[in-house]
PDB file of C-alpha atoms in Angstrom:
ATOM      1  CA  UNK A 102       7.319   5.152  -7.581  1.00  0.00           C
ATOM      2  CA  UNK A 103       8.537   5.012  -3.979  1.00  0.00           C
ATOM      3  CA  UNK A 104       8.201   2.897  -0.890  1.00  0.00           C
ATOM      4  CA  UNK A 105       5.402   4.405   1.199  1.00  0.00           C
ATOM      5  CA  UNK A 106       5.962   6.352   4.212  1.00  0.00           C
ATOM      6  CA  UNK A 107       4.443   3.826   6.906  1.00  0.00           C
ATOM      7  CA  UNK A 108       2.228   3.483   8.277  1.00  0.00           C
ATOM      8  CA  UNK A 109       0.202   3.723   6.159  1.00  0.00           C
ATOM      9  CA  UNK A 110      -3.601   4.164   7.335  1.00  0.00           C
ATOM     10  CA  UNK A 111      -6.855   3.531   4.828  1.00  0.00           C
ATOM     11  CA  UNK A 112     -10.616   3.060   4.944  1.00  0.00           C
ATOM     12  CA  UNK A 113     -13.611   2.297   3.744  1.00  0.00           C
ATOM     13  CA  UNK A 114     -15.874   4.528   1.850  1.00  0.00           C
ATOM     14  CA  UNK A 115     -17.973   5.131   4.940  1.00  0.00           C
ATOM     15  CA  UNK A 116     -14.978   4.866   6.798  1.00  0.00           C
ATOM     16  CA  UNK A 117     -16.875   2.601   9.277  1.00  0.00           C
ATOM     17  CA  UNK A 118     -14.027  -0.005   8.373  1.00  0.00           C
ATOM     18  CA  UNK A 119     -10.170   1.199   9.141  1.00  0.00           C
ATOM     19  CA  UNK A 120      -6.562  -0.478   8.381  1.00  0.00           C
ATOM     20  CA  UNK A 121      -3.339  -0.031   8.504  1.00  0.00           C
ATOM     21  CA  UNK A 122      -0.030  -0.663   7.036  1.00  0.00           C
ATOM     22  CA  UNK A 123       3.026  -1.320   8.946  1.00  0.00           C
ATOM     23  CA  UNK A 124       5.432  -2.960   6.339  1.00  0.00           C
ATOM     24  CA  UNK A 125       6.134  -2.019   3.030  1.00  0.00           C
ATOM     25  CA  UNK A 126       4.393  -3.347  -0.249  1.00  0.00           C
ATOM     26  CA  UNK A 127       6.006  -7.214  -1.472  1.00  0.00           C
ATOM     27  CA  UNK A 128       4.478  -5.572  -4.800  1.00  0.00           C
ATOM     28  CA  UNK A 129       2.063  -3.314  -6.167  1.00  0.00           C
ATOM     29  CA  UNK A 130      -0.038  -4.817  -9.711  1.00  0.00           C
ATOM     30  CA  UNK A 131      -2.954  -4.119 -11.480  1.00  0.00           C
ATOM     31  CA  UNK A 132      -5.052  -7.507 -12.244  1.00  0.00           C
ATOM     32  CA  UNK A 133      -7.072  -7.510 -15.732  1.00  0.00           C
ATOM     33  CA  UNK A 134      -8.747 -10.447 -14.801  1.00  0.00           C
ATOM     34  CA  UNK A 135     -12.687 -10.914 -15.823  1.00  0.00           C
ATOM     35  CA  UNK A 136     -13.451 -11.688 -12.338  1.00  0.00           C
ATOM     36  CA  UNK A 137     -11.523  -8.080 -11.247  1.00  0.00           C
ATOM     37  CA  UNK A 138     -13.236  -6.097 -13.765  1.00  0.00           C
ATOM     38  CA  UNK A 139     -16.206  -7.098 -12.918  1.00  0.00           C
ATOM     39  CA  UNK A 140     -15.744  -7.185  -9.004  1.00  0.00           C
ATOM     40  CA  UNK A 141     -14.035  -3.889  -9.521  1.00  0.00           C
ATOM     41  CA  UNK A 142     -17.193  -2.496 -11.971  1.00  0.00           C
ATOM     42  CA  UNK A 143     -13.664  -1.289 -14.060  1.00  0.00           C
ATOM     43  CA  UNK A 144     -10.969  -2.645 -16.436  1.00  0.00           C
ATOM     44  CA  UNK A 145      -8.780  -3.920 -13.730  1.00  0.00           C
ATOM     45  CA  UNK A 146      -7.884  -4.016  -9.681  1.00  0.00           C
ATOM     46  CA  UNK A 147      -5.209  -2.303  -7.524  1.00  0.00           C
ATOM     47  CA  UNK A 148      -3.463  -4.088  -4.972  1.00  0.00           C
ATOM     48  CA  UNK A 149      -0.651  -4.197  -3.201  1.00  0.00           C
ATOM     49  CA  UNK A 150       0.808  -7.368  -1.904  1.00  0.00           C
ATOM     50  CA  UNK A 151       1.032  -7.269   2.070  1.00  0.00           C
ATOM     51  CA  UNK A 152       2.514  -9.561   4.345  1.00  0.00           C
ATOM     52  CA  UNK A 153       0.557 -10.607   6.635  1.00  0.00           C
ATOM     53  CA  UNK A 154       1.788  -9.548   9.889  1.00  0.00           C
ATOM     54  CA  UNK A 155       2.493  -5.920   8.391  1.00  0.00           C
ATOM     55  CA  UNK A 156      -1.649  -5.498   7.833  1.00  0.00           C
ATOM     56  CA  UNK A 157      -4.112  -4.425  10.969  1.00  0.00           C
ATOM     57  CA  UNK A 158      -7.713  -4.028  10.738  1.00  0.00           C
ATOM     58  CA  UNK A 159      -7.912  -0.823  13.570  1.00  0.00           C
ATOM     59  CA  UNK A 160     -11.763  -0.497  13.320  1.00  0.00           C
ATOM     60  CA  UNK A 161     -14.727  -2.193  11.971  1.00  0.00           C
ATOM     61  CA  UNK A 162     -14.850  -6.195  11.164  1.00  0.00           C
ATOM     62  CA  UNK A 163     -14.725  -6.647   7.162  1.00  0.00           C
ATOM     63  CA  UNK A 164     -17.033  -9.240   5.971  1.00  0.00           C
ATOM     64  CA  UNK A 165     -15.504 -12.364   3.460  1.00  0.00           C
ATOM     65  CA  UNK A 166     -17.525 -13.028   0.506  1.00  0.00           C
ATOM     66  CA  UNK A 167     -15.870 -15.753  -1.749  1.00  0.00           C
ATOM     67  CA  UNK A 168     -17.134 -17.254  -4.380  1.00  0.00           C
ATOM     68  CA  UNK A 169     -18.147 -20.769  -4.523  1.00  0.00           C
ATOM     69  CA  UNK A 170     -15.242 -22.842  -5.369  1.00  0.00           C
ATOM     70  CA  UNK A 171     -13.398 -20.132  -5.179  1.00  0.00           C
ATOM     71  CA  UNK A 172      -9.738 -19.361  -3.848  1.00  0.00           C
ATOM     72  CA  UNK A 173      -9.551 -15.751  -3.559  1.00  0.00           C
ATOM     73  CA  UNK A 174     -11.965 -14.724  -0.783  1.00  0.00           C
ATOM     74  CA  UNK A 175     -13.062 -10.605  -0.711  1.00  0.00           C
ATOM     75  CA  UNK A 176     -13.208  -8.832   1.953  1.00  0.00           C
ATOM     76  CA  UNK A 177     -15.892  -5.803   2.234  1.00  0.00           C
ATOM     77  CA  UNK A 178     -16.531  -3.475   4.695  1.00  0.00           C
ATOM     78  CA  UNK A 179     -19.867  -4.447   6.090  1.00  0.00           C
ATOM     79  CA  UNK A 180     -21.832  -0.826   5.952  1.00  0.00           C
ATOM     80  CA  UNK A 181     -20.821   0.373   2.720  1.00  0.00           C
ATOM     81  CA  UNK A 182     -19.473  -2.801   0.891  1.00  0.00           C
ATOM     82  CA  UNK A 183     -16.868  -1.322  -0.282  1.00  0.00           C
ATOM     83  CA  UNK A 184     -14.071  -3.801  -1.274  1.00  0.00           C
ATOM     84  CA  UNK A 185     -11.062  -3.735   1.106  1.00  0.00           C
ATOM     85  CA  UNK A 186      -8.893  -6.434   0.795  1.00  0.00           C
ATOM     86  CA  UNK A 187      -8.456 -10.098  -0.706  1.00  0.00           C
ATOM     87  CA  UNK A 188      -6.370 -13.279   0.852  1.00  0.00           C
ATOM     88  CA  UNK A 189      -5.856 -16.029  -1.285  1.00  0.00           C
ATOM     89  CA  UNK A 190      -6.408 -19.872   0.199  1.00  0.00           C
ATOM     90  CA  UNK A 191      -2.768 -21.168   0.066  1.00  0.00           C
ATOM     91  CA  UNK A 192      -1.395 -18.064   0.247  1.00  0.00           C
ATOM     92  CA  UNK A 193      -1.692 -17.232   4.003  1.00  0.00           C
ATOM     93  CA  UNK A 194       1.671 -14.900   4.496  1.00  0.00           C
ATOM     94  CA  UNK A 195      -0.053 -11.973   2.565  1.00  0.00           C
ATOM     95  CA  UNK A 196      -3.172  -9.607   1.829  1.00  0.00           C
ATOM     96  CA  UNK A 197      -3.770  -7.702  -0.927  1.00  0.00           C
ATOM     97  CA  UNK A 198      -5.165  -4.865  -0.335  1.00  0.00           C
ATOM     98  CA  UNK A 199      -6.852  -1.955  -2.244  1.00  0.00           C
ATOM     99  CA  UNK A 200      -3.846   0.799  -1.994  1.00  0.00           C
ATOM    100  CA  UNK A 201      -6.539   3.667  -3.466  1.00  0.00           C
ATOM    101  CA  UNK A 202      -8.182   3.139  -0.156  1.00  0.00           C
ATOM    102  CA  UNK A 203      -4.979   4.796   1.218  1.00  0.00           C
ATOM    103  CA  UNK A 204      -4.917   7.895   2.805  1.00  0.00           C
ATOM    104  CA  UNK A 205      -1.533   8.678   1.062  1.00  0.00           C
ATOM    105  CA  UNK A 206      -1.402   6.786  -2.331  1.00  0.00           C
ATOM    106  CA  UNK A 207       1.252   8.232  -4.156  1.00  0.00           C
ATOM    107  CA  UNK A 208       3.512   4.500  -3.586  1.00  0.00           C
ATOM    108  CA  UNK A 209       0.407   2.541  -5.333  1.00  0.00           C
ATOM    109  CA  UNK A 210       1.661   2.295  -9.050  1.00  0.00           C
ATOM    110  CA  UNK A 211       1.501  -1.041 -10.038  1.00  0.00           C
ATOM    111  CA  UNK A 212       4.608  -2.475 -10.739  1.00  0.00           C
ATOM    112  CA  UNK A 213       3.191  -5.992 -12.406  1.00  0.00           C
ATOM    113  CA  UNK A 214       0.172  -6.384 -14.750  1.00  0.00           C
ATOM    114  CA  UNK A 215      -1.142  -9.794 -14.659  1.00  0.00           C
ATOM    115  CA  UNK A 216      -3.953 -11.149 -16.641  1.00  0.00           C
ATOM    116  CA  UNK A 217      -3.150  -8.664 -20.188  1.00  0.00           C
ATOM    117  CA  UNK A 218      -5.033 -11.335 -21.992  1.00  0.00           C
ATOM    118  CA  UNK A 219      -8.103 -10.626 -20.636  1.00  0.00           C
ATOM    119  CA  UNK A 220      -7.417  -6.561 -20.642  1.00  0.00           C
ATOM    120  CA  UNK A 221      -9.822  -3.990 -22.606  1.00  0.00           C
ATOM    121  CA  UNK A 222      -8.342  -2.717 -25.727  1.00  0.00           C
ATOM    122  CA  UNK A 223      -8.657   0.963 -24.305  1.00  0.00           C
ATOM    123  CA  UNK A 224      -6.820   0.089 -20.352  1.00  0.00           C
ATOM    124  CA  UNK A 225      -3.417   0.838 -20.294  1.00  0.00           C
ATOM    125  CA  UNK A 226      -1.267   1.333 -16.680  1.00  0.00           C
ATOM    126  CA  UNK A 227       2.103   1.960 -15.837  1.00  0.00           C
ATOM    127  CA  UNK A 228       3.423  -0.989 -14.830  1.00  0.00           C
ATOM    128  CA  UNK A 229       6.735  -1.642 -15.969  1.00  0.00           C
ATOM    129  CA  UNK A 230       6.245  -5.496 -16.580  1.00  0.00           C
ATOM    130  CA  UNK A 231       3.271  -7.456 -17.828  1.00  0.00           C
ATOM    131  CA  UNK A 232       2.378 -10.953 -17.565  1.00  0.00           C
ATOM    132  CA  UNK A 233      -0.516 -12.781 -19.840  1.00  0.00           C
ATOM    133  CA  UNK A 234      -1.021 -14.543 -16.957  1.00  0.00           C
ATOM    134  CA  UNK A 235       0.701 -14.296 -14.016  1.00  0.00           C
ATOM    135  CA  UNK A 236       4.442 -14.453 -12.953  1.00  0.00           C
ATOM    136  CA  UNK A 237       5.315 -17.653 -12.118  1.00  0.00           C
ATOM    137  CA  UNK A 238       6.747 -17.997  -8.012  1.00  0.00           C
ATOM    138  CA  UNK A 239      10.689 -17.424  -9.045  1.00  0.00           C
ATOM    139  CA  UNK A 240       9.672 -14.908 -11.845  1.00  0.00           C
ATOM    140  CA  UNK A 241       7.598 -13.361  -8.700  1.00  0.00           C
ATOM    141  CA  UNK A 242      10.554 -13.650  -6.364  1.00  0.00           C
ATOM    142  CA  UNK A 243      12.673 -11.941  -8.944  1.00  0.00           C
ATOM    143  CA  UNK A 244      10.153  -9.338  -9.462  1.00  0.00           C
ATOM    144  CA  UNK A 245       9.400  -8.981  -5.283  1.00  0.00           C
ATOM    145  CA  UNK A 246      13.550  -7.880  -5.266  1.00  0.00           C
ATOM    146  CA  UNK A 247      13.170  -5.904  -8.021  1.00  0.00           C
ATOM    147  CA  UNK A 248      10.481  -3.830  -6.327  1.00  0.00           C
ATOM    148  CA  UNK A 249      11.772  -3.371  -3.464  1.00  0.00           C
ATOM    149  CA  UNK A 250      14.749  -2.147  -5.164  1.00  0.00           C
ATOM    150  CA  UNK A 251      13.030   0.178  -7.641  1.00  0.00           C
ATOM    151  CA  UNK A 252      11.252   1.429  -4.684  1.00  0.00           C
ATOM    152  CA  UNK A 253      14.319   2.684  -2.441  1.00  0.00           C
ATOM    153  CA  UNK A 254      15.369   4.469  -5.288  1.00  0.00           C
ATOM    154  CA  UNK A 255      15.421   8.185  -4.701  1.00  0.00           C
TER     155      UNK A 255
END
């Protein structure tokens, strides 16, 4: 795993809908969550945690479809619905974006796991920590530095 090479530039499947990446990762994880695997139409999500002001949409205008009640809120890429990114009410100094919409996604293993309870018996990543649930914020700050770390590393 390494820091990617930025920026980073992605797309949609139609590429209709551009982005790009100019700060590195806060994490990478792979969610396991019912509402990613289905969402997804797999056994879990990719993302990689973005701040904010390091994420540009360059073409296109991405379409939010939350959930009612929901917190999370999708974004898709209005032509080919393809699912691009996700912000999180509460949570305004990051996206999390799809990293395997990356041009260059050799960065994008996921660091975390979050949500193992829910995971199929057959998924298994590489993530070097896994969480039932999620980390909580100063087990995520400690895993954020740890990251960062383990990414600099030649």
């Amino acid at each position: 795993m390494r820091q990617p090479i930025l920026p980073v530039v992605g797309h949609c499947r139609c590429a209709a809908t551009q982005f790009k990446v100019l700060t590195p990762p806060l994490m990478t994880f792979a969610c396991h969550c019912r509402d990613c695997q289905r969402l997804c139409a797999s056994a879990f999500s990719l993302s990689a945690m973005i701040p904010v002001e390091g994420f540009r949409i360059t073409r296109g205008v991405p379409v939010a479809r939350p959930l009612p009640g929901s917190p999370r809120h999708h974004h898709f890429c209005p032509d080919c619905a393809t699912l691009m990114f996700t912000r999180i009410d509460g949570i305004e100094e990051r996206v999390n974006i799809r990293p395997t919409l990356c041009h260059d996604t050799s960065w994008a293993a996921p660091f975390i796991e979050v949500m193992t309870r829910d995971r199929v018996p057959w998924a298994a990543t590489s993530a070097r920590h896994s969480f039932d649930t999620a980390p909580t914020p100063a087990e995520f700050a400690d895993l954020s530095a740890q990251f960062i770390a383990f990414g600099a590393t030649p």
